[in-house]
Amino acid sequence: MLEANIVYWYSQSDMPRDGGGLRALAWQEALGALGYKATIHPLRTVNQGVGRTSRLRAAKKALIPMPLESGLPKLPRADLNVITVPAVFASAAKTLPKSTLIFDWMDLWSVNARTMGKSALSLQPGGFVQSLWWKHLESKLPDQAMGNAFAGHHDFLSLSKRASGESAWLPTPVRLPAVATKRSTGVIRRIGFLGNMKYPPNVMSLQKFLAEYSDRMKALELELVVAGFGSDIVRSWNTEATVLGPVHDVADFYSSVDAVVVPIDHGGGIKVKAVEALVYGVPVFGTEHVRQGFERAFHPYVGHLDDLMSGALTHPTPVPADVVRNAFSEDSFRAGVKGLLDRTGLSR
């Protein structure tokens, strides 16, 4: 059996089931189905940052929005190495054979540093410098791997031209519901936001959304329902929102709201919360930043937040079930991985 290493922030046992964690697990499942014994190797242990933040890390995060470059830990020899954390891309290119190497770009850190840097005065200088540095690295790194995979479509268009090897847009898959869902076309009164609130871009974006639209939501009599890891923090924001906390069954959440808002303008890649809502047949309203994560053909399926808040509401175009299945299912992700491996000569 062929061996594959997958490098991510966390181990499989510590893995948060959010966007990045779901993607790392999707790689493991896809490679397993394609004949690899795939092992996830963490960059952090519990004591190094899973579930807690040291004083040093807290001080660094107050001044610099993104992690710093670091060395790749020693990995066992493998036929394939999938590296998903840009902090160790350069180290991987120096220490691992290019013929085994795939970079998985969950997002672009040049974008993350710029957008997250704008969220606080203390972060602006560090964010500006980091954004320039990562833009420089992103002009070179794609060419140092056999293949590059991109979660966000805009990221794919931006960086695939920098690589002489193969590239693919591989949107993060979500598990399709067991029972077909019916898309809502009625009056919208209850809007939902589901996300990991221990992930700073989600916190920053939701706070900005509330600052901009709280009065408008009240005038339109819209109830905001917030759920996900760490969502209890919203109770301390002195805002009118129904907070559910962690969700054990996402189907229950999506069946309880009339529409989903994805007000994300910090970070990059594709927003799994938008994909998930599309899969469950719930109208989605997001920012232009969110829409850029999708191929242009999917833009009509994601409405604008301003449309929702205008009062003259038009529902986004319903997504055909076969379109969802062909683009965002686990089967489609596996097929995309196989195609990339075939083109790079890394398939079994």
mmCIF file of C-alpha atoms in Angstrom:
data_model
loop_
_atom_site.group_PDB
_atom_site.id
_atom_site.type_symbol
_atom_site.label_atom_id
_atom_site.label_comp_id
_atom_site.label_asym_id
_atom_site.label_seq_id
_atom_site.Cartn_x
_atom_site.Cartn_y
_atom_site.Cartn_z
ATOM 1 C CA MET A 1 0.000 0.000 0.000
ATOM 2 C CA LEU A 2 1.208 3.503 -0.814
ATOM 3 C CA GLU A 3 1.863 5.876 2.091
ATOM 4 C CA ALA A 4 0.661 9.474 2.290
ATOM 5 C CA ASN A 5 1.404 12.190 4.842
ATOM 6 C CA ILE A 6 -1.115 14.990 5.409
ATOM 7 C CA VAL A 7 0.217 17.942 7.386
ATOM 8 C CA TYR A 8 -2.375 20.077 9.192
ATOM 9 C CA TRP A 9 -2.506 22.163 12.359
ATOM 10 C CA TYR A 10 -4.129 19.459 14.478
ATOM 11 C CA SER A 11 -4.139 15.694 14.850
ATOM 12 C CA GLN A 12 -7.141 13.623 13.897
ATOM 13 C CA SER A 13 -8.161 13.194 17.554
ATOM 14 C CA ASP A 14 -7.918 16.955 18.251
ATOM 15 C CA MET A 15 -9.435 17.999 14.935
ATOM 16 C CA PRO A 16 -12.122 20.709 15.123
ATOM 17 C CA ARG A 17 -14.892 19.858 12.664
ATOM 18 C CA ASP A 18 -14.827 23.271 11.025
ATOM 19 C CA GLY A 19 -13.757 24.341 7.539
ATOM 20 C CA GLY A 20 -10.055 23.501 7.773
ATOM 21 C CA GLY A 21 -10.544 20.407 9.873
ATOM 22 C CA LEU A 22 -13.231 19.069 7.557
ATOM 23 C CA ARG A 23 -10.929 19.622 4.597
ATOM 24 C CA ALA A 24 -7.994 17.771 6.172
ATOM 25 C CA LEU A 25 -10.296 14.849 6.957
ATOM 26 C CA ALA A 26 -11.673 14.955 3.394
ATOM 27 C CA TRP A 27 -8.122 14.561 2.069
ATOM 28 C CA GLN A 28 -7.585 11.579 4.350
ATOM 29 C CA GLU A 29 -10.821 9.906 3.262
ATOM 30 C CA ALA A 30 -10.229 10.596 -0.439
ATOM 31 C CA LEU A 31 -6.672 9.258 -0.375
ATOM 32 C CA GLY A 32 -7.806 6.208 1.589
ATOM 33 C CA ALA A 33 -10.399 5.452 -1.072
ATOM 34 C CA LEU A 34 -7.705 5.831 -3.739
ATOM 35 C CA GLY A 35 -5.424 3.212 -2.196
ATOM 36 C CA TYR A 36 -3.220 5.265 0.125
ATOM 37 C CA LYS A 37 -2.624 4.756 3.815
ATOM 38 C CA ALA A 38 -3.029 8.425 4.740
ATOM 39 C CA THR A 39 -1.892 9.762 8.121
ATOM 40 C CA ILE A 40 -2.550 13.266 9.449
ATOM 41 C CA HIS A 41 0.516 14.804 11.123
ATOM 42 C CA PRO A 42 -0.182 17.785 13.416
ATOM 43 C CA LEU A 43 1.918 20.916 13.738
ATOM 44 C CA ARG A 44 0.475 21.583 17.197
ATOM 45 C CA THR A 45 -0.249 19.364 20.160
ATOM 46 C CA VAL A 46 -2.840 20.049 22.857
ATOM 47 C CA ASN A 47 -0.233 21.889 24.926
ATOM 48 C CA GLN A 48 0.822 23.995 21.952
ATOM 49 C CA GLY A 49 -2.483 25.491 21.048
ATOM 50 C CA VAL A 50 -5.457 23.145 20.755
ATOM 51 C CA GLY A 51 -8.077 24.509 23.102
ATOM 52 C CA ARG A 52 -5.845 27.083 24.801
ATOM 53 C CA THR A 53 -3.677 30.089 23.998
ATOM 54 C CA SER A 54 -0.347 30.753 25.711
ATOM 55 C CA ARG A 55 0.616 34.268 26.807
ATOM 56 C CA LEU A 56 3.277 34.391 24.099
ATOM 57 C CA ARG A 57 0.821 33.423 21.356
ATOM 58 C CA ALA A 58 -1.762 35.880 22.710
ATOM 59 C CA ALA A 59 0.807 38.702 22.610
ATOM 60 C CA LYS A 60 1.874 37.776 19.089
ATOM 61 C CA LYS A 61 -1.743 37.598 17.854
ATOM 62 C CA ALA A 62 -2.369 41.091 19.266
ATOM 63 C CA LEU A 63 0.269 42.500 16.891
ATOM 64 C CA ILE A 64 0.479 40.088 13.929
ATOM 65 C CA PRO A 65 -2.683 38.511 12.467
ATOM 66 C CA MET A 66 -1.164 35.435 10.802
ATOM 67 C CA PRO A 67 1.270 32.725 12.014
ATOM 68 C CA LEU A 68 4.950 33.056 11.217
ATOM 69 C CA GLU A 69 6.866 30.727 8.919
ATOM 70 C CA SER A 70 8.168 27.637 10.689
ATOM 71 C CA GLY A 71 10.016 24.411 10.015
ATOM 72 C CA LEU A 72 8.278 21.239 8.954
ATOM 73 C CA PRO A 73 8.583 18.493 11.600
ATOM 74 C CA LYS A 74 10.293 15.284 10.556
ATOM 75 C CA LEU A 75 7.876 13.082 8.648
ATOM 76 C CA PRO A 76 8.052 9.389 7.804
ATOM 77 C CA ARG A 77 8.973 8.601 4.228
ATOM 78 C CA ALA A 78 5.902 8.630 2.023
ATOM 79 C CA ASP A 79 4.917 8.344 -1.633
ATOM 80 C CA LEU A 80 2.782 11.481 -1.307
ATOM 81 C CA ASN A 81 2.980 14.533 0.960
ATOM 82 C CA VAL A 82 -0.042 16.847 1.134
ATOM 83 C CA ILE A 83 0.872 20.038 2.994
ATOM 84 C CA THR A 84 -2.106 22.179 4.015
ATOM 85 C CA VAL A 85 -0.485 24.920 6.167
ATOM 86 C CA PRO A 86 1.325 27.720 4.300
ATOM 87 C CA ALA A 87 3.600 28.361 7.303
ATOM 88 C CA VAL A 88 5.541 25.204 6.399
ATOM 89 C CA PHE A 89 5.255 25.269 2.579
ATOM 90 C CA ALA A 90 8.764 26.664 2.123
ATOM 91 C CA SER A 91 10.217 24.180 4.599
ATOM 92 C CA ALA A 92 8.436 21.309 2.840
ATOM 93 C CA ALA A 93 9.826 22.444 -0.525
ATOM 94 C CA LYS A 94 13.359 22.350 0.923
ATOM 95 C CA THR A 95 13.123 19.033 2.789
ATOM 96 C CA LEU A 96 10.766 16.825 0.759
ATOM 97 C CA PRO A 97 11.088 15.548 -2.824
ATOM 98 C CA LYS A 98 9.128 17.766 -5.200
ATOM 99 C CA SER A 99 7.950 14.592 -6.950
ATOM 100 C CA THR A 100 5.867 13.733 -3.836
ATOM 101 C CA LEU A 101 4.603 17.176 -2.965
ATOM 102 C CA ILE A 102 1.149 18.759 -3.175
ATOM 103 C CA PHE A 103 0.324 22.119 -1.618
ATOM 104 C CA ASP A 104 -3.292 22.469 -0.539
ATOM 105 C CA TRP A 105 -4.194 26.163 -0.342
ATOM 106 C CA MET A 106 -7.156 26.375 2.016
ATOM 107 C CA ASP A 107 -6.818 30.158 1.708
ATOM 108 C CA LEU A 108 -4.261 32.802 0.782
ATOM 109 C CA TRP A 109 -2.384 34.262 3.723
ATOM 110 C CA SER A 110 -1.671 37.476 1.816
ATOM 111 C CA VAL A 111 -5.435 38.053 1.796
ATOM 112 C CA ASN A 112 -5.887 36.887 5.384
ATOM 113 C CA ALA A 113 -3.153 39.195 6.678
ATOM 114 C CA ARG A 114 -4.623 42.175 4.826
ATOM 115 C CA THR A 115 -8.258 41.678 5.809
ATOM 116 C CA MET A 116 -7.594 40.612 9.401
ATOM 117 C CA GLY A 117 -5.054 43.418 9.806
ATOM 118 C CA LYS A 118 -7.774 45.962 9.091
ATOM 119 C CA SER A 119 -9.862 44.744 12.028
ATOM 120 C CA ALA A 120 -7.805 46.414 14.773
ATOM 121 C CA LEU A 121 -5.427 49.367 14.971
ATOM 122 C CA SER A 122 -2.735 47.273 16.672
ATOM 123 C CA LEU A 123 -2.838 44.723 13.817
ATOM 124 C CA GLN A 124 -2.621 47.129 10.886
ATOM 125 C CA PRO A 125 1.193 47.508 10.636
ATOM 126 C CA GLY A 126 1.841 43.785 11.123
ATOM 127 C CA GLY A 127 -0.977 42.848 8.762
ATOM 128 C CA PHE A 128 0.324 45.152 6.037
ATOM 129 C CA VAL A 129 3.872 43.792 6.263
ATOM 130 C CA GLN A 130 2.704 40.161 6.432
ATOM 131 C CA SER A 131 0.416 40.658 3.445
ATOM 132 C CA LEU A 132 3.305 41.938 1.311
ATOM 133 C CA TRP A 133 5.573 39.118 2.467
ATOM 134 C CA TRP A 134 3.010 36.414 1.763
ATOM 135 C CA LYS A 135 2.199 37.914 -1.622
ATOM 136 C CA HIS A 136 5.904 37.589 -2.434
ATOM 137 C CA LEU A 137 5.968 33.956 -1.265
ATOM 138 C CA GLU A 138 2.758 33.116 -3.133
ATOM 139 C CA SER A 139 4.430 34.233 -6.359
ATOM 140 C CA LYS A 140 7.067 31.487 -5.922
ATOM 141 C CA LEU A 141 5.698 28.630 -3.817
ATOM 142 C CA PRO A 142 3.171 27.119 -6.283
ATOM 143 C CA ASP A 143 6.016 26.213 -8.646
ATOM 144 C CA GLN A 144 7.830 24.254 -5.914
ATOM 145 C CA ALA A 145 5.286 21.404 -5.753
ATOM 146 C CA MET A 146 4.115 18.796 -8.254
ATOM 147 C CA GLY A 147 0.535 19.913 -7.755
ATOM 148 C CA ASN A 148 -1.503 22.666 -6.118
ATOM 149 C CA ALA A 149 -5.079 22.364 -4.857
ATOM 150 C CA PHE A 150 -7.212 25.393 -4.003
ATOM 151 C CA ALA A 151 -10.307 25.613 -1.823
ATOM 152 C CA GLY A 152 -11.295 29.037 -3.156
ATOM 153 C CA HIS A 153 -11.906 29.596 -6.863
ATOM 154 C CA HIS A 154 -10.509 33.136 -6.879
ATOM 155 C CA ASP A 155 -7.372 31.779 -5.193
ATOM 156 C CA PHE A 156 -7.155 29.123 -7.925
ATOM 157 C CA LEU A 157 -7.350 31.758 -10.653
ATOM 158 C CA SER A 158 -4.763 33.933 -8.893
ATOM 159 C CA LEU A 159 -2.078 31.344 -8.183
ATOM 160 C CA SER A 160 -2.478 28.481 -10.650
ATOM 161 C CA LYS A 161 -0.760 30.592 -13.318
ATOM 162 C CA ARG A 162 2.296 30.739 -11.027
ATOM 163 C CA ALA A 163 2.782 26.972 -11.193
ATOM 164 C CA SER A 164 4.379 24.974 -13.958
ATOM 165 C CA GLY A 165 2.751 21.815 -12.550
ATOM 166 C CA GLU A 166 -0.881 20.822 -12.238
ATOM 167 C CA SER A 167 -3.509 22.823 -10.331
ATOM 168 C CA ALA A 168 -7.111 22.134 -9.387
ATOM 169 C CA TRP A 169 -10.033 23.907 -7.746
ATOM 170 C CA LEU A 170 -11.161 21.466 -5.056
ATOM 171 C CA PRO A 171 -13.919 23.067 -2.966
ATOM 172 C CA THR A 172 -14.161 21.634 0.536
ATOM 173 C CA PRO A 173 -16.854 18.938 0.486
ATOM 174 C CA VAL A 174 -19.763 18.594 2.874
ATOM 175 C CA ARG A 175 -21.722 15.501 3.733
ATOM 176 C CA LEU A 176 -24.958 15.448 1.776
ATOM 177 C CA PRO A 177 -28.156 15.116 3.839
ATOM 178 C CA ALA A 178 -29.678 11.640 3.969
ATOM 179 C CA VAL A 179 -33.088 13.069 3.071
ATOM 180 C CA ALA A 180 -33.505 15.502 0.203
ATOM 181 C CA THR A 181 -34.171 19.045 1.407
ATOM 182 C CA LYS A 182 -36.664 21.517 0.024
ATOM 183 C CA ARG A 183 -35.454 25.021 -0.655
ATOM 184 C CA SER A 184 -37.294 27.769 1.201
ATOM 185 C CA THR A 185 -38.977 30.430 -0.945
ATOM 186 C CA GLY A 186 -41.236 31.951 1.708
ATOM 187 C CA VAL A 187 -40.976 35.050 3.862
ATOM 188 C CA ILE A 188 -37.661 35.415 5.656
ATOM 189 C CA ARG A 189 -37.983 36.159 9.350
ATOM 190 C CA ARG A 190 -35.282 34.010 10.968
ATOM 191 C CA ILE A 191 -31.731 34.271 9.648
ATOM 192 C CA GLY A 192 -28.905 32.030 10.842
ATOM 193 C CA PHE A 193 -25.137 32.202 11.185
ATOM 194 C CA LEU A 194 -23.295 28.927 11.861
ATOM 195 C CA GLY A 195 -19.556 29.083 12.400
ATOM 196 C CA ASN A 196 -16.617 28.362 14.655
ATOM 197 C CA MET A 197 -16.414 31.468 16.852
ATOM 198 C CA LYS A 198 -13.008 30.405 18.130
ATOM 199 C CA TYR A 199 -11.720 31.280 14.663
ATOM 200 C CA PRO A 200 -10.892 35.030 14.711
ATOM 201 C CA PRO A 201 -12.078 35.873 11.133
ATOM 202 C CA ASN A 202 -15.575 34.653 12.034
ATOM 203 C CA VAL A 203 -15.676 36.811 15.162
ATOM 204 C CA MET A 204 -14.381 39.887 13.324
ATOM 205 C CA SER A 205 -16.831 39.469 10.462
ATOM 206 C CA LEU A 206 -19.911 38.872 12.627
ATOM 207 C CA GLN A 207 -19.090 41.876 14.815
ATOM 208 C CA LYS A 208 -18.782 44.061 11.717
ATOM 209 C CA PHE A 209 -22.074 42.692 10.374
ATOM 210 C CA LEU A 210 -23.891 43.463 13.622
ATOM 211 C CA ALA A 211 -22.415 46.965 13.810
ATOM 212 C CA GLU A 212 -23.622 47.667 10.277
ATOM 213 C CA TYR A 213 -26.999 45.941 10.214
ATOM 214 C CA SER A 214 -28.384 45.632 13.778
ATOM 215 C CA ASP A 215 -30.749 48.582 13.406
ATOM 216 C CA ARG A 216 -31.875 47.417 9.987
ATOM 217 C CA MET A 217 -32.590 43.884 11.268
ATOM 218 C CA LYS A 218 -34.680 45.344 14.062
ATOM 219 C CA ALA A 219 -36.657 47.474 11.599
ATOM 220 C CA LEU A 220 -37.270 44.430 9.392
ATOM 221 C CA GLU A 221 -38.120 42.264 12.431
ATOM 222 C CA LEU A 222 -35.410 39.749 11.538
ATOM 223 C CA GLU A 223 -34.278 37.352 14.248
ATOM 224 C CA LEU A 224 -30.596 36.408 14.111
ATOM 225 C CA VAL A 225 -29.727 32.891 15.266
ATOM 226 C CA VAL A 226 -26.027 32.248 15.973
ATOM 227 C CA ALA A 227 -24.629 28.746 16.504
ATOM 228 C CA GLY A 228 -21.334 26.893 16.481
ATOM 229 C CA PHE A 229 -18.231 26.329 18.577
ATOM 230 C CA GLY A 230 -17.647 29.247 20.944
ATOM 231 C CA SER A 231 -20.856 31.050 19.909
ATOM 232 C CA ASP A 232 -21.658 31.698 23.587
ATOM 233 C CA ILE A 233 -19.343 34.700 23.291
ATOM 234 C CA VAL A 234 -22.071 36.523 21.343
ATOM 235 C CA ARG A 235 -24.145 36.740 24.545
ATOM 236 C CA SER A 236 -21.570 39.173 25.908
ATOM 237 C CA TRP A 237 -21.837 41.542 22.918
ATOM 238 C CA ASN A 238 -24.991 43.303 24.127
ATOM 239 C CA THR A 239 -26.833 42.529 20.919
ATOM 240 C CA GLU A 240 -30.186 40.956 20.154
ATOM 241 C CA ALA A 241 -29.420 37.445 18.939
ATOM 242 C CA THR A 242 -30.567 33.939 19.747
ATOM 243 C CA VAL A 243 -27.472 31.910 20.656
ATOM 244 C CA LEU A 244 -27.667 28.126 20.341
ATOM 245 C CA GLY A 245 -24.080 27.110 21.152
ATOM 246 C CA PRO A 246 -22.483 24.061 19.476
ATOM 247 C CA VAL A 247 -24.723 22.231 17.005
ATOM 248 C CA HIS A 248 -24.740 18.435 17.061
ATOM 249 C CA ASP A 249 -26.957 18.038 13.981
ATOM 250 C CA VAL A 250 -26.559 20.705 11.312
ATOM 251 C CA ALA A 251 -29.771 19.498 9.636
ATOM 252 C CA ASP A 252 -31.735 20.693 12.696
ATOM 253 C CA PHE A 253 -30.090 24.103 12.477
ATOM 254 C CA TYR A 254 -30.791 24.593 8.781
ATOM 255 C CA SER A 255 -34.383 23.433 9.130
ATOM 256 C CA SER A 256 -34.927 26.030 11.871
ATOM 257 C CA VAL A 257 -33.959 29.126 9.848
ATOM 258 C CA ASP A 258 -35.439 30.794 6.763
ATOM 259 C CA ALA A 259 -32.087 31.920 5.361
ATOM 260 C CA VAL A 260 -28.391 31.914 6.200
ATOM 261 C CA VAL A 261 -26.104 34.929 6.339
ATOM 262 C CA VAL A 262 -22.387 34.560 5.645
ATOM 263 C CA PRO A 263 -21.045 38.067 6.320
ATOM 264 C CA ILE A 264 -17.400 36.995 6.071
ATOM 265 C CA ASP A 265 -14.895 39.488 4.712
ATOM 266 C CA HIS A 266 -11.881 38.350 6.711
ATOM 267 C CA GLY A 267 -9.805 35.311 5.699
ATOM 268 C CA GLY A 268 -9.898 33.583 2.328
ATOM 269 C CA GLY A 269 -10.697 30.311 0.578
ATOM 270 C CA ILE A 270 -14.239 28.981 0.292
ATOM 271 C CA LYS A 271 -16.701 29.337 3.145
ATOM 272 C CA VAL A 272 -17.925 25.899 4.173
ATOM 273 C CA LYS A 273 -20.883 27.468 5.967
ATOM 274 C CA ALA A 274 -22.071 28.843 2.593
ATOM 275 C CA VAL A 275 -21.560 25.492 0.865
ATOM 276 C CA GLU A 276 -23.392 23.691 3.651
ATOM 277 C CA ALA A 277 -26.395 26.005 3.434
ATOM 278 C CA LEU A 278 -26.596 25.477 -0.334
ATOM 279 C CA VAL A 279 -26.507 21.727 0.195
ATOM 280 C CA TYR A 280 -29.375 21.934 2.691
ATOM 281 C CA GLY A 281 -31.482 24.059 0.364
ATOM 282 C CA VAL A 282 -31.464 27.223 2.477
ATOM 283 C CA PRO A 283 -31.175 30.655 0.794
ATOM 284 C CA VAL A 284 -27.678 32.089 1.303
ATOM 285 C CA PHE A 285 -26.737 35.771 1.529
ATOM 286 C CA GLY A 286 -23.076 36.727 1.682
ATOM 287 C CA THR A 287 -20.426 39.311 0.882
ATOM 288 C CA GLU A 288 -18.585 39.659 -2.402
ATOM 289 C CA HIS A 289 -15.638 38.104 -0.577
ATOM 290 C CA VAL A 290 -17.747 34.977 -0.014
ATOM 291 C CA ARG A 291 -18.900 34.859 -3.617
ATOM 292 C CA GLN A 292 -15.267 34.928 -4.814
ATOM 293 C CA GLY A 293 -14.717 31.548 -3.174
ATOM 294 C CA PHE A 294 -17.052 30.013 -5.766
ATOM 295 C CA GLU A 295 -16.699 29.587 -9.496
ATOM 296 C CA ARG A 296 -18.606 32.361 -11.286
ATOM 297 C CA ALA A 297 -21.333 29.918 -12.339
ATOM 298 C CA PHE A 298 -22.306 29.622 -8.653
ATOM 299 C CA HIS A 299 -22.615 33.367 -7.975
ATOM 300 C CA PRO A 300 -26.379 33.513 -8.734
ATOM 301 C CA TYR A 301 -26.917 31.016 -5.909
ATOM 302 C CA VAL A 302 -25.434 33.358 -3.286
ATOM 303 C CA GLY A 303 -27.487 36.505 -2.687
ATOM 304 C CA HIS A 304 -26.077 39.844 -1.546
ATOM 305 C CA LEU A 305 -26.437 40.895 2.091
ATOM 306 C CA ASP A 306 -27.626 44.297 0.926
ATOM 307 C CA ASP A 307 -30.524 42.627 -0.897
ATOM 308 C CA LEU A 308 -31.574 40.889 2.298
ATOM 309 C CA MET A 309 -31.374 44.098 4.302
ATOM 310 C CA SER A 310 -33.067 46.280 1.702
ATOM 311 C CA GLY A 311 -36.542 44.956 2.465
ATOM 312 C CA ALA A 312 -37.197 44.474 -1.273
ATOM 313 C CA LEU A 313 -36.059 40.873 -1.026
ATOM 314 C CA THR A 314 -35.409 38.612 -3.974
ATOM 315 C CA HIS A 315 -34.444 35.035 -3.197
ATOM 316 C CA PRO A 316 -31.215 33.809 -4.796
ATOM 317 C CA THR A 317 -31.545 31.370 -7.673
ATOM 318 C CA PRO A 318 -32.277 27.861 -6.324
ATOM 319 C CA VAL A 319 -29.400 25.418 -6.734
ATOM 320 C CA PRO A 320 -30.243 22.243 -8.681
ATOM 321 C CA ALA A 321 -29.557 19.141 -6.592
ATOM 322 C CA ASP A 322 -27.279 17.604 -9.225
ATOM 323 C CA VAL A 323 -25.162 20.781 -9.314
ATOM 324 C CA VAL A 324 -24.623 20.536 -5.560
ATOM 325 C CA ARG A 325 -23.785 16.852 -5.772
ATOM 326 C CA ASN A 326 -21.351 17.298 -8.650
ATOM 327 C CA ALA A 327 -19.488 20.185 -7.027
ATOM 328 C CA PHE A 328 -19.538 19.819 -3.239
ATOM 329 C CA SER A 329 -20.037 16.159 -2.316
ATOM 330 C CA GLU A 330 -17.404 13.842 -0.884
ATOM 331 C CA ASP A 331 -17.563 11.871 -4.143
ATOM 332 C CA SER A 332 -16.802 14.983 -6.198
ATOM 333 C CA PHE A 333 -13.862 15.854 -3.926
ATOM 334 C CA ARG A 334 -12.483 12.323 -4.288
ATOM 335 C CA ALA A 335 -12.827 12.557 -8.074
ATOM 336 C CA GLY A 336 -11.036 15.903 -8.036
ATOM 337 C CA VAL A 337 -8.188 14.488 -5.939
ATOM 338 C CA LYS A 338 -7.887 11.504 -8.280
ATOM 339 C CA GLY A 339 -7.762 13.789 -11.308
ATOM 340 C CA LEU A 340 -5.003 15.895 -9.748
ATOM 341 C CA LEU A 341 -2.986 12.805 -8.782
ATOM 342 C CA ASP A 342 -3.443 11.311 -12.248
ATOM 343 C CA ARG A 343 -2.174 14.476 -13.927
ATOM 344 C CA THR A 344 0.850 14.731 -11.604
ATOM 345 C CA GLY A 345 1.727 11.052 -11.916
ATOM 346 C CA LEU A 346 1.102 10.488 -8.199
ATOM 347 C CA SER A 347 -1.902 8.186 -8.530
ATOM 348 C CA ARG A 348 -1.672 4.573 -7.526
#
